Amino acid sequence: MPERSKAETPLSADPAEATRAALVSAGLHLFGHKGFAAASTREIAARAGANVAAIAYHFGSKAGLRRACAEEVAARIGHVLGDLGAGPRPATPGEARARLRAALRAITGYLAAAPEAADLAAFLLREITEEGEVLDRLYETTVGPRHRQLCALWGLATGTDPEAEETRLSVFAMIGQVVYFRIGRPVVLRRMGDAGLDPEALTRILIRNLDAALDAALDAAIREVPR
Amino acid sequence: MPERSKAETPLSADPAEATRAALVSAGLHLFGHKGFAAASTREIAARAGANVAAIAYHFGSKAGLRRACAEEVAARIGHVLGDLGAGPRPATPGEARARLRAALRAITGYLAAAPEAADLAAFLLREITEEGEVLDRLYETTVGPRHRQLCALWGLATGTDPEAEETRLSVFAMIGQVVYFRIGRPVVLRRMGDAGLDPEALTRILIRNLDAALDAALDAAIREVPR
DNA sequence: TCAAATGATTTAATCGTTTGATTGAAGTGA
DNA sequence: TCACTTCAATCAAACGATTAAATCATTTGA
C-alpha cells in the first residue's frame, strides 16, 4: 500500500496526470541526489506512490522520465524569471539595475525558500557534470537565452557592451553565487550553525549580501568604463 | 592487456602504490562524474588498469575507496592553499587583502588549469549533495578550518568581525564564485564560445574578474563599517 | 651465487542480489 | 462496453563481493 506522501504534488483532476507529476517530482529528487544511473526505477516509483511500469507507460523509459524532468526544470526556471525581457525596455541605467536586482531576488528567494528548489538545483547540477544530450537541450532552450537577457540588462545598467567577455563572466558570477548557496547549503549551514538559523533568516541575509555584491560589481564595471 | 592509460598517475617506485594511486584517480573521476552508486567497481578498475579485486584488496570495499578519494581531496586542498595561516599574522589591512587575493588566485589557477581539478571538484560536489559521512569528515578536517582562516583574513582586511554572519557569507560567496566556474564550465564554455577560448585565456580573464570582485566586496564591507 | 621459500599483489571465475524493461491480467471512469 | 491506466510477476544483464590460483619481488640458507 504505497502512499503518495513524500513527493507531494499539486493534486490534479486527472489522476493519470497526477501520476505523471508525482513521477517527475520523484525523478527530480532522486536523479538530483543520487545521479541518473544510481536512481533505480523501483525507488522512483515507490517515492511517487506509483508502480514501476508506470514509468515506461508514461515516459517510454527511464531516459524518457529524465527528459521530462529536464522539461520541468526549464518550465520552472521560466516561471521564476518570468517576463525578464518583457515590458518596456529599461530607459535608464537605474531601471536596468532595478530589473537586475529584482531578477536576482526572484532567483534567490525561490532557490532558498521553495522546498522543491533543492531537487531542481541538484538535478540541473547533475546534468551539467554528466554533460549529456539533456544538458545540450537545457542550455539551448533555457539557460543560454536567459543568460543573454541578463547580459543585456547588465549592459544597460553599466553602459558596457552586453556581449563583452567581462559582462558575460560577471553575469555568470552573479548567478553562480546564488546557485552555489543552494548547492552548498549543507556546508553553509554547518558553518553558520544549523541549529538556530531558520531558512527565512538565511534568505534575508543572503538577499542583503547579494544585493550589496551586485551593486559593488555594477559600480566596479561602470568605474572601469566611465563613458 | 589493460593499460594504465587514462588515469595517468605519477609513477611510483612501488608498483602496488601505483595501483592504489591509479584506483583513487579513477575513483575521483567516476565517483565525481557519475555518482558513487552509479560508478561500478568494474569500470573503476578498468579505468585504472587494475583488476576488480584490487579495490577490495587495497581499500577493503568500494566504500573504502570512496574514503580514500576523500582523503586525496583533502590533501590536495591543503596543498593548494598551503600555509594560508602560516607566516607572520598580517599587520595591516593591505597585507591581509594581499593574502586573500593570493589565496583566491591559487584556488582559481589550480581549479582552472590543473587537469585533475575537474574530477576533484566534481567529487566534492557529489559528496555535498549526497550528505554522507564522507562530507562530515571532509567538512570538519578541511573545509571548515580553511573557511575560518579565510574569514580571519577577511576580518583583518576590512576591520570587521571575522565571525560575523556577513563575513562568513561573503567568504562563502567568494569561494563559491570560483567553484561555480569550475563546476559550470561546460555551460560557461558554451556561452563564451568553446571554439576560440583556450583554458589559459579563460583563467586570465577569470582571475582579473575575480580580483575586481574581491576588491569590490572588501571595499563594500569597509564602507559599511567605517571603524 | 643461486635455487628454494616466503609474503605481497594480481588474476579469472563465481556467488547471490538488484537492475531496467516487459508482459498480460486486473482495475478504473466515462 | 471501451479506452486508458495500474498492477504483480518475470526476464536477462550487470552489480559488489569473494575465492583460490597464479604471478611478482625479496629474502633465505647453504
Short mmCIF file of C-alpha atoms (C1' of nucleotides) in Angstrom, two decimals:
data_model
loop_
_atom_site.label_atom_id
_atom_site.label_comp_id
_atom_site.label_asym_id
_atom_site.label_seq_id
_atom_site.Cartn_x
_atom_site.Cartn_y
_atom_site.Cartn_z
CA MET A 1 0.00 0.00 0.00
CA PRO A 2 2.28 2.72 -1.19
CA GLU A 3 1.13 6.21 -0.37
CA ARG A 4 1.82 9.32 -2.38
CA SER A 5 3.31 11.02 0.58
CA LYS A 6 6.87 12.18 0.08
CA ALA A 7 6.64 13.56 -3.41
CA GLU A 8 3.81 15.88 -2.75
CA THR A 9 2.29 17.06 -5.97
CA PRO A 10 -0.31 19.66 -6.81
CA LEU A 11 -3.37 17.49 -6.96
CA SER A 12 -4.81 17.37 -10.41
CA ALA A 13 -8.27 16.47 -11.56
CA ASP A 14 -6.78 13.92 -13.90
CA PRO A 15 -5.39 11.01 -11.85
CA ALA A 16 -3.10 9.97 -14.69
CA GLU A 17 -1.66 13.47 -14.79
CA ALA A 18 -1.16 13.24 -11.05
CA THR A 19 0.88 10.08 -11.51
CA ARG A 20 2.95 11.78 -14.20
CA ALA A 21 3.62 14.75 -11.96
CA ALA A 22 4.47 12.56 -8.98
CA LEU A 23 6.94 10.58 -11.07
CA VAL A 24 8.61 13.72 -12.38
CA SER A 25 8.84 15.11 -8.86
CA ALA A 26 10.33 11.89 -7.53
CA GLY A 27 12.66 11.74 -10.53
CA LEU A 28 13.92 15.26 -9.93
CA HIS A 29 14.70 14.38 -6.34
CA LEU A 30 16.38 11.04 -6.90
CA PHE A 31 18.17 11.88 -10.14
CA GLY A 32 19.42 15.01 -8.46
CA HIS A 33 20.58 13.42 -5.24
CA LYS A 34 21.90 10.07 -6.46
CA GLY A 35 22.59 10.60 -10.14
CA PHE A 36 20.72 9.19 -13.09
CA ALA A 37 22.21 5.72 -13.17
CA ALA A 38 22.09 5.25 -9.42
CA ALA A 39 18.41 6.12 -9.05
CA SER A 40 16.51 2.92 -9.66
CA THR A 41 13.12 2.92 -11.31
CA ARG A 42 11.74 0.95 -8.38
CA GLU A 43 12.84 3.61 -5.92
CA ILE A 44 11.44 6.40 -8.05
CA ALA A 45 8.12 4.62 -8.42
CA ALA A 46 7.93 3.90 -4.69
CA ARG A 47 8.62 7.55 -3.84
CA ALA A 48 5.94 8.65 -6.28
CA GLY A 49 3.47 6.11 -4.91
CA ALA A 50 3.21 4.53 -8.33
CA ASN A 51 4.03 1.24 -9.95
CA VAL A 52 7.33 0.67 -11.75
CA ALA A 53 5.58 0.05 -15.02
CA ALA A 54 4.05 3.50 -14.89
CA ILE A 55 7.43 4.97 -15.84
CA ALA A 56 7.56 3.01 -19.08
CA TYR A 57 3.92 3.72 -19.71
CA HIS A 58 4.07 7.48 -19.26
CA PHE A 59 7.60 8.24 -20.42
CA GLY A 60 8.64 5.28 -22.54
CA SER A 61 11.70 4.55 -20.44
CA LYS A 62 13.87 5.77 -17.58
CA ALA A 63 15.62 8.08 -20.02
CA GLY A 64 12.24 9.43 -21.05
CA LEU A 65 11.49 10.34 -17.45
CA ARG A 66 14.82 12.12 -17.34
CA ARG A 67 13.85 14.24 -20.33
CA ALA A 68 10.51 15.03 -18.74
CA CYS A 69 12.33 16.14 -15.60
CA ALA A 70 14.53 18.43 -17.68
CA GLU A 71 11.44 19.98 -19.24
CA GLU A 72 10.04 20.55 -15.79
CA VAL A 73 13.23 22.32 -14.79
CA ALA A 74 13.07 24.52 -17.86
CA ALA A 75 9.44 25.36 -17.14
CA ARG A 76 10.12 26.34 -13.53
CA ILE A 77 13.11 28.47 -14.44
CA GLY A 78 10.93 30.21 -16.97
CA HIS A 79 8.23 30.71 -14.38
CA VAL A 80 10.57 32.14 -11.76
CA LEU A 81 12.35 34.51 -14.09
CA GLY A 82 9.04 35.25 -15.69
CA ASP A 83 8.93 38.09 -18.15
CA LEU A 84 12.50 39.14 -17.68
CA GLY A 85 12.80 40.62 -21.13
CA ALA A 86 9.18 41.62 -21.40
CA GLY A 87 7.76 45.01 -20.61
CA PRO A 88 9.23 48.25 -21.86
CA ARG A 89 12.95 48.21 -22.45
CA PRO A 90 14.58 49.89 -19.43
CA ALA A 91 15.15 53.52 -20.34
CA THR A 92 17.77 54.38 -17.75
CA PRO A 93 20.70 52.54 -16.17
CA GLY A 94 18.85 52.82 -12.90
CA GLU A 95 15.84 50.99 -14.26
CA ALA A 96 18.03 48.24 -15.68
CA ARG A 97 19.77 47.90 -12.34
CA ALA A 98 16.43 47.62 -10.56
CA ARG A 99 15.33 44.95 -13.02
CA LEU A 100 18.56 43.04 -12.43
CA ARG A 101 18.10 43.28 -8.69
CA ALA A 102 14.54 42.01 -9.00
CA ALA A 103 15.69 39.05 -11.07
CA LEU A 104 18.42 38.22 -8.59
CA ARG A 105 15.96 38.43 -5.71
CA ALA A 106 13.46 36.23 -7.51
CA ILE A 107 16.06 33.55 -8.08
CA THR A 108 17.42 33.81 -4.57
CA GLY A 109 14.03 33.74 -2.96
CA TYR A 110 12.87 30.77 -4.97
CA LEU A 111 16.04 28.77 -4.51
CA ALA A 112 16.28 29.48 -0.83
CA ALA A 113 12.64 29.09 0.10
CA ALA A 114 10.80 26.76 -2.27
CA PRO A 115 11.01 23.18 -0.99
CA GLU A 116 11.26 21.69 -4.46
CA ALA A 117 14.05 24.06 -5.44
CA ALA A 118 16.67 21.87 -3.83
CA ASP A 119 15.79 18.94 -6.09
CA LEU A 120 15.70 21.25 -9.07
CA ALA A 121 19.14 22.67 -8.45
CA ALA A 122 20.60 19.26 -7.72
CA PHE A 123 19.15 17.84 -10.93
CA LEU A 124 20.49 20.69 -13.01
CA LEU A 125 23.90 20.30 -11.47
CA ARG A 126 23.99 16.59 -12.19
CA GLU A 127 23.14 17.22 -15.79
CA ILE A 128 25.92 19.78 -16.04
CA THR A 129 28.57 17.40 -14.74
CA GLU A 130 27.32 14.50 -16.85
CA GLU A 131 27.22 16.63 -20.00
CA GLY A 132 24.70 14.65 -22.00
CA GLU A 133 22.00 15.49 -24.51
CA VAL A 134 19.77 16.74 -21.75
CA LEU A 135 22.26 19.49 -20.94
CA ASP A 136 22.54 20.46 -24.60
CA ARG A 137 18.83 20.95 -24.84
CA LEU A 138 18.53 22.65 -21.48
CA TYR A 139 21.24 25.11 -22.41
CA GLU A 140 19.83 25.97 -25.79
CA THR A 141 16.24 26.42 -24.71
CA THR A 142 16.61 27.95 -21.28
CA VAL A 143 19.99 28.68 -19.75
CA GLY A 144 21.53 30.35 -22.79
CA PRO A 145 18.63 32.66 -23.65
CA ARG A 146 18.13 33.68 -20.01
CA HIS A 147 21.80 34.45 -19.66
CA ARG A 148 21.69 36.63 -22.74
CA GLN A 149 18.75 38.56 -21.31
CA LEU A 150 20.62 39.18 -18.08
CA CYS A 151 23.68 40.31 -20.03
CA ALA A 152 21.53 42.79 -21.91
CA LEU A 153 20.29 44.24 -18.63
CA TRP A 154 23.83 44.34 -17.28
CA GLY A 155 24.96 46.21 -20.36
CA LEU A 156 22.20 48.78 -19.95
CA ALA A 157 22.91 49.20 -16.26
CA THR A 158 26.62 49.77 -16.70
CA GLY A 159 26.87 51.27 -20.15
CA THR A 160 29.17 48.47 -21.27
CA ASP A 161 28.92 46.04 -24.16
CA PRO A 162 26.30 43.39 -23.22
CA GLU A 163 28.28 40.72 -25.04
CA ALA A 164 31.74 41.65 -23.82
CA GLU A 165 33.69 38.84 -22.23
CA GLU A 166 33.70 40.64 -18.93
CA THR A 167 29.98 41.19 -18.95
CA ARG A 168 29.19 37.57 -19.69
CA LEU A 169 31.52 36.36 -16.96
CA SER A 170 30.17 38.86 -14.46
CA VAL A 171 26.64 37.66 -15.06
CA PHE A 172 27.79 34.08 -14.61
CA ALA A 173 29.45 35.05 -11.36
CA MET A 174 26.28 36.75 -10.16
CA ILE A 175 24.11 33.73 -10.90
CA GLY A 176 26.85 31.44 -9.64
CA GLN A 177 26.75 32.98 -6.20
CA VAL A 178 23.07 32.19 -5.81
CA VAL A 179 23.26 28.69 -7.21
CA TYR A 180 26.31 27.97 -5.10
CA PHE A 181 24.49 28.87 -1.89
CA ARG A 182 21.72 26.44 -2.78
CA ILE A 183 24.04 23.61 -3.77
CA GLY A 184 26.47 24.24 -0.95
CA ARG A 185 23.74 24.73 1.61
CA PRO A 186 24.72 21.65 3.66
CA VAL A 187 28.17 23.13 4.06
CA VAL A 188 26.97 26.69 4.58
CA LEU A 189 24.53 25.57 7.26
CA ARG A 190 27.26 23.73 9.10
CA ARG A 191 29.38 26.85 9.12
CA MET A 192 26.51 29.14 10.07
CA GLY A 193 25.39 26.82 12.85
CA ASP A 194 22.48 24.68 11.66
CA ALA A 195 20.71 24.92 14.93
CA GLY A 196 19.45 28.43 15.31
CA LEU A 197 19.16 29.65 11.74
CA ASP A 198 15.78 29.33 10.08
CA PRO A 199 15.56 29.35 6.28
CA GLU A 200 13.82 32.72 6.21
CA ALA A 201 16.57 34.41 8.15
CA LEU A 202 19.16 32.88 5.86
CA THR A 203 17.25 34.09 2.83
CA ARG A 204 17.05 37.59 4.23
CA ILE A 205 20.76 37.76 4.98
CA LEU A 206 21.52 36.22 1.63
CA ILE A 207 19.49 38.74 -0.31
CA ARG A 208 21.05 41.62 1.58
CA ASN A 209 24.52 40.30 0.84
CA LEU A 210 23.80 39.54 -2.79
CA ASP A 211 22.22 42.96 -3.31
CA ALA A 212 25.38 44.53 -2.00
CA ALA A 213 27.55 42.30 -4.16
CA LEU A 214 25.52 43.17 -7.23
CA ASP A 215 25.80 46.89 -6.59
CA ALA A 216 29.51 46.53 -5.99
CA ALA A 217 30.01 44.59 -9.20
CA LEU A 218 27.94 47.03 -11.26
CA ASP A 219 29.70 50.07 -9.81
CA ALA A 220 33.07 48.47 -10.50
CA ALA A 221 32.06 47.81 -14.11
CA ILE A 222 30.90 51.42 -14.51
CA ARG A 223 34.10 52.74 -12.97
CA GLU A 224 36.18 50.80 -15.47
CA VAL A 225 34.42 52.24 -18.50
CA PRO A 226 33.13 55.62 -17.41
CA ARG A 227 31.75 56.53 -20.79
CA MET B 1 46.32 -6.45 -21.57
CA PRO B 2 44.79 -3.40 -19.94
CA GLU B 3 46.97 -0.35 -20.00
CA ARG B 4 47.19 2.30 -17.32
CA SER B 5 46.47 5.00 -19.82
CA LYS B 6 43.52 7.17 -18.94
CA ALA B 7 44.07 7.63 -15.25
CA GLU B 8 47.58 8.87 -15.53
CA THR B 9 49.35 8.71 -12.25
CA PRO B 10 52.69 9.99 -11.06
CA LEU B 11 54.73 6.84 -11.45
CA SER B 12 55.91 5.50 -8.17
CA ALA B 13 58.78 3.20 -7.36
CA ASP B 14 56.37 0.89 -5.60
CA PRO B 15 54.10 -0.77 -8.17
CA ALA B 16 51.47 -1.52 -5.55
CA GLU B 17 51.38 2.14 -4.60
CA ALA B 18 50.95 2.98 -8.26
CA THR B 19 47.89 0.72 -8.38
CA ARG B 20 46.48 2.42 -5.30
CA ALA B 21 47.01 5.85 -6.81
CA ALA B 22 45.51 4.81 -10.14
CA LEU B 23 42.43 3.47 -8.38
CA VAL B 24 42.00 6.67 -6.38
CA SER B 25 42.41 8.75 -9.52
CA ALA B 26 39.87 6.67 -11.42
CA GLY B 27 37.57 6.75 -8.40
CA LEU B 28 37.72 10.54 -8.19
CA HIS B 29 36.79 10.80 -11.84
CA LEU B 30 33.99 8.26 -11.93
CA PHE B 31 32.53 8.97 -8.50
CA GLY B 32 32.59 12.64 -9.41
CA HIS B 33 31.05 12.33 -12.84
CA LYS B 34 28.55 9.52 -12.31
CA GLY B 35 27.95 9.45 -8.59
CA PHE B 36 29.07 6.85 -6.08
CA ALA B 37 26.40 4.24 -6.66
CA ALA B 38 26.48 4.57 -10.43
CA ALA B 39 30.22 4.13 -10.78
CA SER B 40 30.76 0.38 -10.95
CA THR B 41 33.83 -1.25 -9.49
CA ARG B 42 34.46 -2.90 -12.83
CA GLU B 43 34.55 0.43 -14.61
CA ILE B 44 36.80 1.99 -11.99
CA ALA B 45 39.20 -0.94 -12.16
CA ALA B 46 39.23 -0.86 -15.96
CA ARG B 47 39.99 2.85 -16.00
CA ALA B 48 42.79 2.35 -13.51
CA GLY B 49 44.18 -0.58 -15.49
CA ALA B 50 43.71 -2.85 -12.50
CA ASN B 51 41.67 -5.87 -11.55
CA VAL B 52 38.33 -5.52 -9.79
CA ALA B 53 39.57 -7.39 -6.76
CA ALA B 54 42.32 -4.82 -6.30
CA ILE B 55 39.72 -2.44 -4.87
CA ALA B 56 38.77 -4.84 -2.11
CA TYR B 57 42.40 -5.71 -1.56
CA HIS B 58 43.68 -2.17 -1.19
CA PHE B 59 40.65 -0.40 0.28
CA GLY B 60 38.50 -3.14 1.77
CA SER B 61 35.46 -2.21 -0.28
CA LYS B 62 34.01 0.27 -2.73
CA ALA B 63 33.14 2.50 0.23
CA GLY B 64 36.74 2.26 1.36
CA LEU B 65 37.90 3.57 -1.98
CA ARG B 66 35.47 6.43 -1.57
CA ARG B 67 37.04 7.37 1.74
CA ALA B 68 40.49 7.19 0.20
CA CYS B 69 39.30 9.54 -2.55
CA ALA B 70 38.05 11.97 0.07
CA GLU B 71 41.42 11.92 1.80
CA GLU B 72 43.07 12.67 -1.52
CA VAL B 73 40.77 15.66 -1.97
CA ALA B 74 41.61 16.94 1.49
CA ALA B 75 45.31 16.53 0.81
CA ARG B 76 45.18 18.46 -2.45
CA ILE B 77 43.12 21.27 -0.99
CA GLY B 78 45.69 21.52 1.76
CA HIS B 79 48.48 21.57 -0.77
CA VAL B 80 46.91 24.27 -2.93
CA LEU B 81 46.01 26.59 -0.08
CA GLY B 82 49.31 25.72 1.52
CA ASP B 83 50.32 27.73 4.54
CA LEU B 84 47.38 30.09 4.44
CA GLY B 85 47.52 30.80 8.13
CA ALA B 86 51.26 30.37 8.45
CA GLY B 87 53.79 33.15 8.37
CA PRO B 88 53.51 36.32 10.39
CA ARG B 89 49.98 37.49 11.09
CA PRO B 90 49.20 40.25 8.58
CA ALA B 91 49.91 43.54 10.29
CA THR B 92 47.89 45.83 8.03
CA PRO B 93 44.57 45.52 6.22
CA GLY B 94 46.53 45.83 2.99
CA GLU B 95 48.62 42.79 3.82
CA ALA B 96 45.55 40.80 4.70
CA ARG B 97 43.94 41.82 1.44
CA ALA B 98 47.01 40.75 -0.50
CA ARG B 99 46.99 37.41 1.26
CA LEU B 100 43.31 36.96 0.42
CA ARG B 101 43.98 37.80 -3.19
CA ALA B 102 46.83 35.32 -3.30
CA ALA B 103 44.62 32.58 -1.88
CA LEU B 104 41.89 33.34 -4.36
CA ARG B 105 44.35 33.26 -7.23
CA ALA B 106 45.84 29.99 -6.05
CA ILE B 107 42.43 28.35 -5.97
CA THR B 108 41.38 29.83 -9.28
CA GLY B 109 44.61 28.90 -11.02
CA TYR B 110 44.52 25.36 -9.75
CA LEU B 111 40.86 24.76 -10.48
CA ALA B 112 41.03 26.30 -13.92
CA ALA B 113 44.33 24.84 -15.05
CA ALA B 114 45.12 21.55 -13.34
CA PRO B 115 43.68 18.65 -15.33
CA GLU B 116 42.77 16.63 -12.25
CA ALA B 117 40.98 19.56 -10.67
CA ALA B 118 37.80 18.86 -12.60
CA ASP B 119 37.49 15.40 -11.06
CA LEU B 120 38.30 16.81 -7.67
CA ALA B 121 35.63 19.48 -7.79
CA ALA B 122 33.06 17.09 -9.17
CA PHE B 123 33.78 14.59 -6.42
CA LEU B 124 33.49 17.21 -3.71
CA LEU B 125 30.23 18.45 -5.15
CA ARG B 126 28.75 14.97 -5.24
CA GLU B 127 29.63 14.44 -1.63
CA ILE B 128 27.95 17.71 -0.73
CA THR B 129 24.67 16.79 -2.39
CA GLU B 130 24.72 13.24 -1.02
CA GLU B 131 25.46 14.45 2.53
CA GLY B 132 27.02 11.32 3.93
CA GLU B 133 29.75 10.57 6.45
CA VAL B 134 32.39 11.49 3.92
CA LEU B 135 31.06 15.06 3.83
CA ASP B 136 31.04 15.25 7.62
CA ARG B 137 34.68 14.31 7.78
CA LEU B 138 35.67 16.48 4.85
CA TYR B 139 33.99 19.48 6.42
CA GLU B 140 35.50 19.01 9.85
CA THR B 141 39.04 18.35 8.73
CA THR B 142 39.38 20.62 5.72
CA VAL B 143 36.55 22.84 4.54
CA GLY B 144 35.59 24.25 7.92
CA PRO B 145 39.10 25.12 9.15
CA ARG B 146 40.06 26.66 5.81
CA HIS B 147 36.93 28.75 5.76
CA ARG B 148 37.70 30.04 9.24
CA GLN B 149 41.19 31.04 8.13
CA LEU B 150 39.79 32.97 5.19
CA CYS B 151 37.27 34.67 7.47
CA ALA B 152 40.08 35.74 9.75
CA LEU B 153 41.90 37.32 6.80
CA TRP B 154 38.67 38.98 5.66
CA GLY B 155 38.17 40.41 9.11
CA LEU B 156 41.69 41.84 9.15
CA ALA B 157 41.31 43.27 5.66
CA THR B 158 38.04 45.03 6.38
CA GLY B 159 38.21 45.73 10.08
CA THR B 160 35.02 43.77 10.65
CA ASP B 161 34.27 40.85 12.93
CA PRO B 162 35.79 37.71 11.34
CA GLU B 163 32.93 35.59 12.62
CA ALA B 164 30.08 37.95 11.77
CA GLU B 165 27.32 36.42 9.71
CA GLU B 166 28.07 38.77 6.87
CA THR B 167 31.75 37.95 6.85
CA ARG B 168 31.15 34.23 6.77
CA LEU B 169 28.65 34.55 3.94
CA SER B 170 30.91 36.87 1.98
CA VAL B 171 33.74 34.38 2.17
CA PHE B 172 31.40 31.65 1.01
CA ALA B 173 30.34 33.82 -1.90
CA MET B 174 33.95 34.47 -2.81
CA ILE B 175 34.86 30.79 -2.84
CA GLY B 176 31.54 29.99 -4.45
CA GLN B 177 32.32 32.09 -7.49
CA VAL B 178 35.48 30.12 -8.18
CA VAL B 179 33.99 26.72 -7.56
CA TYR B 180 30.98 27.63 -9.65
CA PHE B 181 33.11 28.45 -12.66
CA ARG B 182 34.81 25.08 -12.43
CA ILE B 183 31.59 23.14 -11.99
CA GLY B 184 29.66 25.16 -14.51
CA ARG B 185 32.48 25.17 -17.01
CA PRO B 186 30.53 23.16 -19.61
CA VAL B 187 27.85 25.85 -19.54
CA VAL B 188 30.27 28.76 -19.35
CA LEU B 189 32.27 27.44 -22.30
CA ARG B 190 29.14 27.13 -24.39
CA ARG B 191 28.30 30.74 -23.65
CA MET B 192 31.82 32.00 -24.19
CA GLY B 193 32.18 30.07 -27.43
CA ASP B 194 34.09 26.84 -26.84
CA ALA B 195 35.97 27.16 -30.07
CA GLY B 196 38.38 30.02 -29.73
CA LEU B 197 38.94 30.24 -26.00
CA ASP B 198 41.92 28.37 -24.59
CA PRO B 199 41.97 27.47 -20.89
CA GLU B 200 44.81 29.88 -20.17
CA ALA B 201 42.92 32.83 -21.58
CA LEU B 202 39.86 31.86 -19.55
CA THR B 203 41.96 31.63 -16.42
CA ARG B 204 43.45 35.05 -17.07
CA ILE B 205 40.08 36.69 -17.62
CA LEU B 206 38.66 34.84 -14.64
CA ILE B 207 41.40 35.96 -12.28
CA ARG B 208 41.04 39.55 -13.45
CA ASN B 209 37.31 39.45 -12.87
CA LEU B 210 37.56 37.73 -9.51
CA ASP B 211 40.24 40.14 -8.34
CA ALA B 212 37.92 43.00 -9.15
CA ALA B 213 35.00 41.27 -7.44
CA LEU B 214 37.09 40.66 -4.33
CA ASP B 215 38.19 44.28 -4.14
CA ALA B 216 34.63 45.44 -4.66
CA ALA B 217 33.32 43.16 -1.92
CA LEU B 218 36.04 44.17 0.53
CA ASP B 219 35.55 47.86 -0.16
CA ALA B 220 31.81 47.48 0.31
CA ALA B 221 32.37 45.74 3.64
CA ILE B 222 34.73 48.51 4.75
CA ARG B 223 32.27 51.20 3.68
CA GLU B 224 29.56 49.63 5.83
CA VAL B 225 31.65 49.67 8.99
CA PRO B 226 33.99 52.62 8.65
CA ARG B 227 35.59 51.92 12.01
"C1'" DT C 1 75.91 -17.45 -6.26
"C1'" DC C 2 71.76 -19.22 -6.78
"C1'" DA C 3 67.57 -22.15 -6.35
"C1'" DA C 4 64.00 -22.61 -2.88
"C1'" DA C 5 60.84 -20.31 0.04
"C1'" DT C 6 58.15 -16.50 1.54
"C1'" DG C 7 54.85 -12.79 1.65
"C1'" DA C 8 52.63 -9.36 -1.20
"C1'" DT C 9 49.95 -8.50 -5.14
"C1'" DT C 10 47.17 -9.58 -9.18
"C1'" DT C 11 44.22 -12.55 -11.75
"C1'" DA C 12 39.97 -15.05 -13.66
"C1'" DA C 13 35.91 -17.23 -12.18
"C1'" DT C 14 31.88 -17.40 -9.46
"C1'" DC C 15 28.23 -16.13 -5.79
"C1'" DG C 16 23.74 -14.13 -4.63
"C1'" DT C 17 21.31 -9.69 -5.44
"C1'" DT C 18 19.45 -5.90 -7.82
"C1'" DT C 19 18.88 -3.54 -12.00
"C1'" DG C 20 15.64 -1.68 -16.31
"C1'" DA C 21 12.41 -3.42 -19.08
"C1'" DT C 22 8.50 -6.23 -20.50
"C1'" DT C 23 4.25 -8.82 -20.15
"C1'" DG C 24 -0.67 -9.95 -19.78
"C1'" DA C 25 -4.16 -9.69 -16.46
"C1'" DA C 26 -6.85 -6.66 -13.46
"C1'" DG C 27 -8.81 -2.32 -12.40
"C1'" DT C 28 -10.98 2.41 -13.46
"C1'" DG C 29 -14.09 6.13 -15.09
"C1'" DA C 30 -17.00 7.68 -18.92
"C1'" DT D 1 -18.74 -1.58 -23.08
"C1'" DC D 2 -14.38 0.58 -24.22
"C1'" DA D 3 -10.15 3.12 -23.94
"C1'" DC D 4 -6.99 4.26 -20.57
"C1'" DT D 5 -4.21 3.17 -16.55
"C1'" DT D 6 -2.20 0.33 -12.95
"C1'" DC D 7 -0.65 -3.95 -11.21
"C1'" DA D 8 2.30 -8.23 -9.85
"C1'" DA D 9 5.28 -11.42 -11.98
"C1'" DT D 10 9.25 -12.41 -14.75
"C1'" DC D 11 13.49 -11.84 -17.79
"C1'" DA D 12 18.45 -11.26 -18.99
"C1'" DA D 13 22.11 -8.26 -17.78
"C1'" DA D 14 25.05 -6.02 -14.59
"C1'" DC D 15 26.08 -5.23 -9.90
"C1'" DG D 16 29.58 -5.73 -5.40
"C1'" DA D 17 31.90 -9.05 -3.23
"C1'" DT D 18 34.54 -13.23 -2.59
"C1'" DT D 19 37.57 -17.04 -3.64
"C1'" DA D 20 41.53 -19.96 -4.93
"C1'" DA D 21 45.07 -19.99 -8.04
"C1'" DA D 22 48.76 -17.55 -10.46
"C1'" DT D 23 52.40 -14.18 -10.52
"C1'" DC D 24 55.69 -10.97 -8.80
"C1'" DA D 25 59.62 -9.18 -5.95
"C1'" DT D 26 62.54 -10.25 -1.91
"C1'" DT D 27 64.70 -12.83 1.32
"C1'" DT D 28 66.68 -17.09 2.96
"C1'" DG D 29 70.01 -20.94 3.53
"C1'" DA D 30 73.93 -23.46 2.04
#
